[in-house]
CSV table of C-alpha atoms in Angstrom, one decimal:
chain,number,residue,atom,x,y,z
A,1,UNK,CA,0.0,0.0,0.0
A,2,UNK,CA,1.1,3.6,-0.9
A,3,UNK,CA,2.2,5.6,2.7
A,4,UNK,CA,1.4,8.8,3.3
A,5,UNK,CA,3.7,10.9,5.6
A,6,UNK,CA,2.2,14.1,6.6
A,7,UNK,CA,4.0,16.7,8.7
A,8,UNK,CA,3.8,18.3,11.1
A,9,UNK,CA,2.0,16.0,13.1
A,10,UNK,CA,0.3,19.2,15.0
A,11,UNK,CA,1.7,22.9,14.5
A,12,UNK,CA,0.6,25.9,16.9
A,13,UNK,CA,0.0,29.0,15.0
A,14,UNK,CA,-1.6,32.5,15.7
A,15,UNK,CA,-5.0,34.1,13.9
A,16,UNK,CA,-3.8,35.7,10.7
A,17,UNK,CA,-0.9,33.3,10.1
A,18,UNK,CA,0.0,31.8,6.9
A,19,UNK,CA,0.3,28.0,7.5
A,20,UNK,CA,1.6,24.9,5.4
A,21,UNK,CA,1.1,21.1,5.7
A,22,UNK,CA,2.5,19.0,4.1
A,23,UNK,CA,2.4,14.8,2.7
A,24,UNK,CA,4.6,12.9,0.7
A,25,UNK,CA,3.7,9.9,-0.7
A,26,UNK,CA,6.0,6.4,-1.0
A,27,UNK,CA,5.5,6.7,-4.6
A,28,UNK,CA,3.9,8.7,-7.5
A,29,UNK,CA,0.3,9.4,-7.4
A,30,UNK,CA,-0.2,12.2,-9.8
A,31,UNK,CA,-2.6,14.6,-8.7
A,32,UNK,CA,-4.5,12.1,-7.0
A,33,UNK,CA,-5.0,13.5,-3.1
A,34,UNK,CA,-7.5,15.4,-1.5
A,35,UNK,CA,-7.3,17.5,2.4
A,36,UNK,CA,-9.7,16.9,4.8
A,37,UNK,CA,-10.5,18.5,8.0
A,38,UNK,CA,-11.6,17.2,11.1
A,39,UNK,CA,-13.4,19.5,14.2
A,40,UNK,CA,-13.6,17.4,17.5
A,41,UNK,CA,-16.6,15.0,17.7
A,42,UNK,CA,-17.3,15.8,14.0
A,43,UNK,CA,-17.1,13.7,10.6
A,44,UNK,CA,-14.2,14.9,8.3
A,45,UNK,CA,-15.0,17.8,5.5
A,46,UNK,CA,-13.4,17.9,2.0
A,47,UNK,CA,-11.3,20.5,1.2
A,48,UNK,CA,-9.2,20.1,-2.1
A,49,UNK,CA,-9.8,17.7,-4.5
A,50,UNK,CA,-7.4,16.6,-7.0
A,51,UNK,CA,-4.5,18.3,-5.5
A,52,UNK,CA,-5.4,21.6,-6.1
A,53,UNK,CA,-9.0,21.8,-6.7
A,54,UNK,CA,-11.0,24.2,-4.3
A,55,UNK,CA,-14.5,22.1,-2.9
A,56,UNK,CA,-17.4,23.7,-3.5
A,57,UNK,CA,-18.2,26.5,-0.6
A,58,UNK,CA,-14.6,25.9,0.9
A,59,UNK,CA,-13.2,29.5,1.6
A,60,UNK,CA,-10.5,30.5,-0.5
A,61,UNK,CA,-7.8,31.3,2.0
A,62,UNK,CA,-7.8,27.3,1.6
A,63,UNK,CA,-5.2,25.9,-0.8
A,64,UNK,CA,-3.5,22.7,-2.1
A,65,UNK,CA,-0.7,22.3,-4.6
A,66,UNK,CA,1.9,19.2,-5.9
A,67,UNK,CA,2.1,16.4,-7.6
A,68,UNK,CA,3.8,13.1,-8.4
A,69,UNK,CA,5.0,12.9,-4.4
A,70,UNK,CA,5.3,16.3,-2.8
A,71,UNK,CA,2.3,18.4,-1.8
A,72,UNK,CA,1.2,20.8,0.2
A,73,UNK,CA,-2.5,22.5,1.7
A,74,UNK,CA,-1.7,26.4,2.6
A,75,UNK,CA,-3.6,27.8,4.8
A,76,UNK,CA,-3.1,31.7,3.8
A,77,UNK,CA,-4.6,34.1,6.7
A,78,UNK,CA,-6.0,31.7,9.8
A,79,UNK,CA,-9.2,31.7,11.0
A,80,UNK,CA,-10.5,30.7,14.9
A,81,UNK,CA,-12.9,28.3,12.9
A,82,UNK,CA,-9.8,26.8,11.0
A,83,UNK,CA,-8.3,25.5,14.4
A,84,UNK,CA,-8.9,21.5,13.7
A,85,UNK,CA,-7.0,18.5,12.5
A,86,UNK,CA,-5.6,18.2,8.8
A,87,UNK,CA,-5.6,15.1,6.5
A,88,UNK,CA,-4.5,13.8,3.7
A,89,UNK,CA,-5.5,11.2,1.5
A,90,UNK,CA,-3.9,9.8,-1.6
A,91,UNK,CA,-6.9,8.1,-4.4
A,92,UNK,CA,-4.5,7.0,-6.8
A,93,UNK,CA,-4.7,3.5,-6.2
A,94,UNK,CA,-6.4,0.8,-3.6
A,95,UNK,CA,-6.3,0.6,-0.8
A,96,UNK,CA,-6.4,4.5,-0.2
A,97,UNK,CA,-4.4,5.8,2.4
A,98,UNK,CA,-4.8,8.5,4.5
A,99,UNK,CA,-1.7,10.4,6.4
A,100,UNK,CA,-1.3,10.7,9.9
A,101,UNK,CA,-2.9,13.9,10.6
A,102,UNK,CA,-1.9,17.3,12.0
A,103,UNK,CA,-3.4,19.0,14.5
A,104,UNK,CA,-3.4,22.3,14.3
A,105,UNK,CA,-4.0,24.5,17.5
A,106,UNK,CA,-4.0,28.3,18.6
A,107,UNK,CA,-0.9,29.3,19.4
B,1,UNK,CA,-30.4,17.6,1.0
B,2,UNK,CA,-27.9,15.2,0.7
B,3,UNK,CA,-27.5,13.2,3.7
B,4,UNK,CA,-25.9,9.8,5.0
B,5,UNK,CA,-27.0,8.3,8.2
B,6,UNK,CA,-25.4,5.5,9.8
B,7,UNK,CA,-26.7,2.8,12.3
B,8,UNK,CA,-25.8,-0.4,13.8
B,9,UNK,CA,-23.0,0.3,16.2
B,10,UNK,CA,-22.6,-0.9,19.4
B,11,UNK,CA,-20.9,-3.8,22.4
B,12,UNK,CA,-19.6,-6.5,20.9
B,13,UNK,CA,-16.8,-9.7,22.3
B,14,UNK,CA,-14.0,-10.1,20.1
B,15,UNK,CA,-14.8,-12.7,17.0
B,16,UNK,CA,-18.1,-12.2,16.9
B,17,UNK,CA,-19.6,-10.2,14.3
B,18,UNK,CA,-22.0,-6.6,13.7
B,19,UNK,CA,-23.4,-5.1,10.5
B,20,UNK,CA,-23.4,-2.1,9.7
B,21,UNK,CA,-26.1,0.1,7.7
B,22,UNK,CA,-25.8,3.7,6.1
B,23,UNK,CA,-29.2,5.2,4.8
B,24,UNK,CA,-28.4,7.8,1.8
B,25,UNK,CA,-31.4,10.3,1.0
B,26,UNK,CA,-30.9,13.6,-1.0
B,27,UNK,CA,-29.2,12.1,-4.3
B,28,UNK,CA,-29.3,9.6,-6.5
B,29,UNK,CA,-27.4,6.6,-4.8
B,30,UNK,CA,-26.9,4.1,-7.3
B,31,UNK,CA,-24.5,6.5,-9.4
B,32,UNK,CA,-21.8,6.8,-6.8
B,33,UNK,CA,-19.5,4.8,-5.6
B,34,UNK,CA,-19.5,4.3,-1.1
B,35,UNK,CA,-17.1,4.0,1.1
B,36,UNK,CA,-16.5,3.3,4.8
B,37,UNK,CA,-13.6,4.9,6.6
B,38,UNK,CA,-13.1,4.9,10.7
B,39,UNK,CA,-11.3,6.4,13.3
B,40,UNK,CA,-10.2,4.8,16.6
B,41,UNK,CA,-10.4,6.7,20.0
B,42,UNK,CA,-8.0,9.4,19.5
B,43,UNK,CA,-6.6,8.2,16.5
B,44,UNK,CA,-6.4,9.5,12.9
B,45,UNK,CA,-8.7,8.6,10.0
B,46,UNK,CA,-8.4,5.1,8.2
B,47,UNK,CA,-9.7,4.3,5.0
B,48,UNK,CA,-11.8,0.7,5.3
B,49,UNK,CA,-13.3,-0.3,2.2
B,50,UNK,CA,-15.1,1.1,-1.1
B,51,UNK,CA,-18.1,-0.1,-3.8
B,52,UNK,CA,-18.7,1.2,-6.9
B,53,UNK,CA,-21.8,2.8,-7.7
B,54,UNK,CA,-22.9,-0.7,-9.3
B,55,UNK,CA,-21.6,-2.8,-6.8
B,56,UNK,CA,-19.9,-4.7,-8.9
B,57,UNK,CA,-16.8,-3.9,-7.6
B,58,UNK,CA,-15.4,-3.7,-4.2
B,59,UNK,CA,-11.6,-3.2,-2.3
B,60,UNK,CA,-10.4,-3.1,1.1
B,61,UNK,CA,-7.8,-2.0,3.4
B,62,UNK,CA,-5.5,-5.0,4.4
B,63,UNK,CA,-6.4,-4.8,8.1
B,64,UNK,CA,-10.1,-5.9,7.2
B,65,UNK,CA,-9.5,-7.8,4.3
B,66,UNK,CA,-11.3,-11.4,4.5
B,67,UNK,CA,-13.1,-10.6,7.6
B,68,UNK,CA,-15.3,-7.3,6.3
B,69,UNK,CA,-17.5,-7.1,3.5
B,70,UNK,CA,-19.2,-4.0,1.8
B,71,UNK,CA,-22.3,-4.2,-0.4
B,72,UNK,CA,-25.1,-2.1,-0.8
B,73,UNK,CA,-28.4,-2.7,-1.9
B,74,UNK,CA,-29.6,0.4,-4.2
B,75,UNK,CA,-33.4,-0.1,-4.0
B,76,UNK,CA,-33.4,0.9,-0.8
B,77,UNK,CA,-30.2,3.4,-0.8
B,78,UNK,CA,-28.5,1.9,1.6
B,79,UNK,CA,-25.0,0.8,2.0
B,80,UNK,CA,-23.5,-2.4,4.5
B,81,UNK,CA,-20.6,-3.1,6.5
B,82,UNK,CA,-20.7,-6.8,7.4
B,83,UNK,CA,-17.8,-7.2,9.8
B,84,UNK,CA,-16.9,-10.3,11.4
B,85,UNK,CA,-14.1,-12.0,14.0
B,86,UNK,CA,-13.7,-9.0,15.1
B,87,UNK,CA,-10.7,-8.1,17.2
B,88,UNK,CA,-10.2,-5.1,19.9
B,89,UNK,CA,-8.2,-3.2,16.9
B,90,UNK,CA,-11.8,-2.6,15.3
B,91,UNK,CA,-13.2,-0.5,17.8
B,92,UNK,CA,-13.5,2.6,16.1
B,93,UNK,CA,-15.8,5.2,15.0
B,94,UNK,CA,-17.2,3.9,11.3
B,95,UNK,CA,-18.2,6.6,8.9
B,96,UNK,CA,-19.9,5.9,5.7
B,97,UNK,CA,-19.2,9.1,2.8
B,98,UNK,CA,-19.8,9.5,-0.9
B,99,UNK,CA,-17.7,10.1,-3.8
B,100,UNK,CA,-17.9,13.7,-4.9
B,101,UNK,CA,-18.2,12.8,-8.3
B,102,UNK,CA,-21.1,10.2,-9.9
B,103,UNK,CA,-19.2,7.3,-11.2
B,104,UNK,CA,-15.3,9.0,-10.9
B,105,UNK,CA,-13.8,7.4,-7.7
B,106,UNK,CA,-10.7,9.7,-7.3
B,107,UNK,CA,-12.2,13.1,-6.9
B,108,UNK,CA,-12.9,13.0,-3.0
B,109,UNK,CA,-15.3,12.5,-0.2
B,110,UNK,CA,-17.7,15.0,-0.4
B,111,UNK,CA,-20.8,14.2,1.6
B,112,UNK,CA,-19.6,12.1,5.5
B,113,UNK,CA,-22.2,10.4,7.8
B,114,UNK,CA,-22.5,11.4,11.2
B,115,UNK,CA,-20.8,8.1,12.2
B,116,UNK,CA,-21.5,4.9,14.4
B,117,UNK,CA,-19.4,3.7,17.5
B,118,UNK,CA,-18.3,0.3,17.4
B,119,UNK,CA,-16.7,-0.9,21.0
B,120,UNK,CA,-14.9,-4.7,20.4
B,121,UNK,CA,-14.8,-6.0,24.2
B,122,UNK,CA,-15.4,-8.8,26.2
């Protein structure tokens, strides 16, 4: 199965920062990886799509790029509401495989 | 509006087994695929299993593999977990989601249940 290594596994940052996560994958996966994000007690939300591709009512201070191995979600002014946990998940290929998550917390 | 709803959680001893249920309302089921994913107490998010909108087609993460099995039965909208010997390692949080896209399984989750405890102790 392809692994996903995402890091930081949690980050503290201030309203108004500009913040980047990132995952790597154990192999190519094109463009094939969306970012999720998880509130406490709550299902996970979609965020990108594709790599880089914004979901539909997702603000757009919200960002993703890479491909092949490498990419990134950019968070580009925080928010109080953005203060959750982070995921990735590579659909290249089956099984899927989420990274480890990062938690992101008011600094 | 587009919702998913999951049921049949609950107690259950090691190797015995539990279905699981996910009620879909607000779009048309049969042309997206389904998946399960899950979450153990304080852990991150792990994909379990997916079926294609048909259900003619179905893959699993190797940790279930042989003891779950997905279907779905899309006159009544629903999707299933069958899950048996289960082991402490499958207590978890189960969440049934859609695929964002009808019939294009690499374009995300977009729509998530609310999700259903499952607790694996004797």
């Amino acid at each position: 199965a392809i692994q996903m290594t995402q890091s930081p596994s949690s980050l503290s940052a201030s309203v108004g920062d500009r913040v980047t996560i990132t995952c790597r994958a154990s192999q190519g996966i094109r463009n094939d990886l969306g970012w999720y994000q998880q509130k406490p007690g709550k299902a996970p939300k979609l965020l990108i799509y594709a790599a880089s591709r914004l979901q539909s009512g997702v603000p757009s201070r919200f960002s993703g790029s890479g491909s092949g191995t490498d990419f990134t979600l950019t968070i580009s002014s925080l928010q109080p509401e953005d203060f959750a946990a982070y995921y990735c998940l590579q659909d290249y290929t089956y099984p899927y495989t989420f990274g480890q998550g990062t938690k992101l917390e008011i600094k | 509006q587009v919702q998913l709803v999951e049921s049949g959680g609950g107690v259950v001893q090691p190797g015995r087994s539990l279905r699981l249920s996910c009620a879909a309302s607000g779009f048309t089921f049969s042309s997206y695929g389904m998946y399960w994913v899950r979450q153990a107490p304080g852990k991150g998010l792990e994909w379990v299993a997916v079926i294609s909108y048909d259900g003619s087609n179905n893959y699993y993460a190797d940790s279930v593999k042989g003891r779950f099995t997905i279907s779905r039965d899309n006159s009544k909208n629903t999707l299933y977990l069958q899950m048996n010997s289960l082991r402490a390692e499958d207590t978890a949080v189960y969440y049934c989601a859609k695929d964002l896209i009808a019939n294009i399984d690499n374009y995300g989750m977009d729509v998530w249940g609310q999700g259903t405890t499952v607790t694996v102790s004797s």
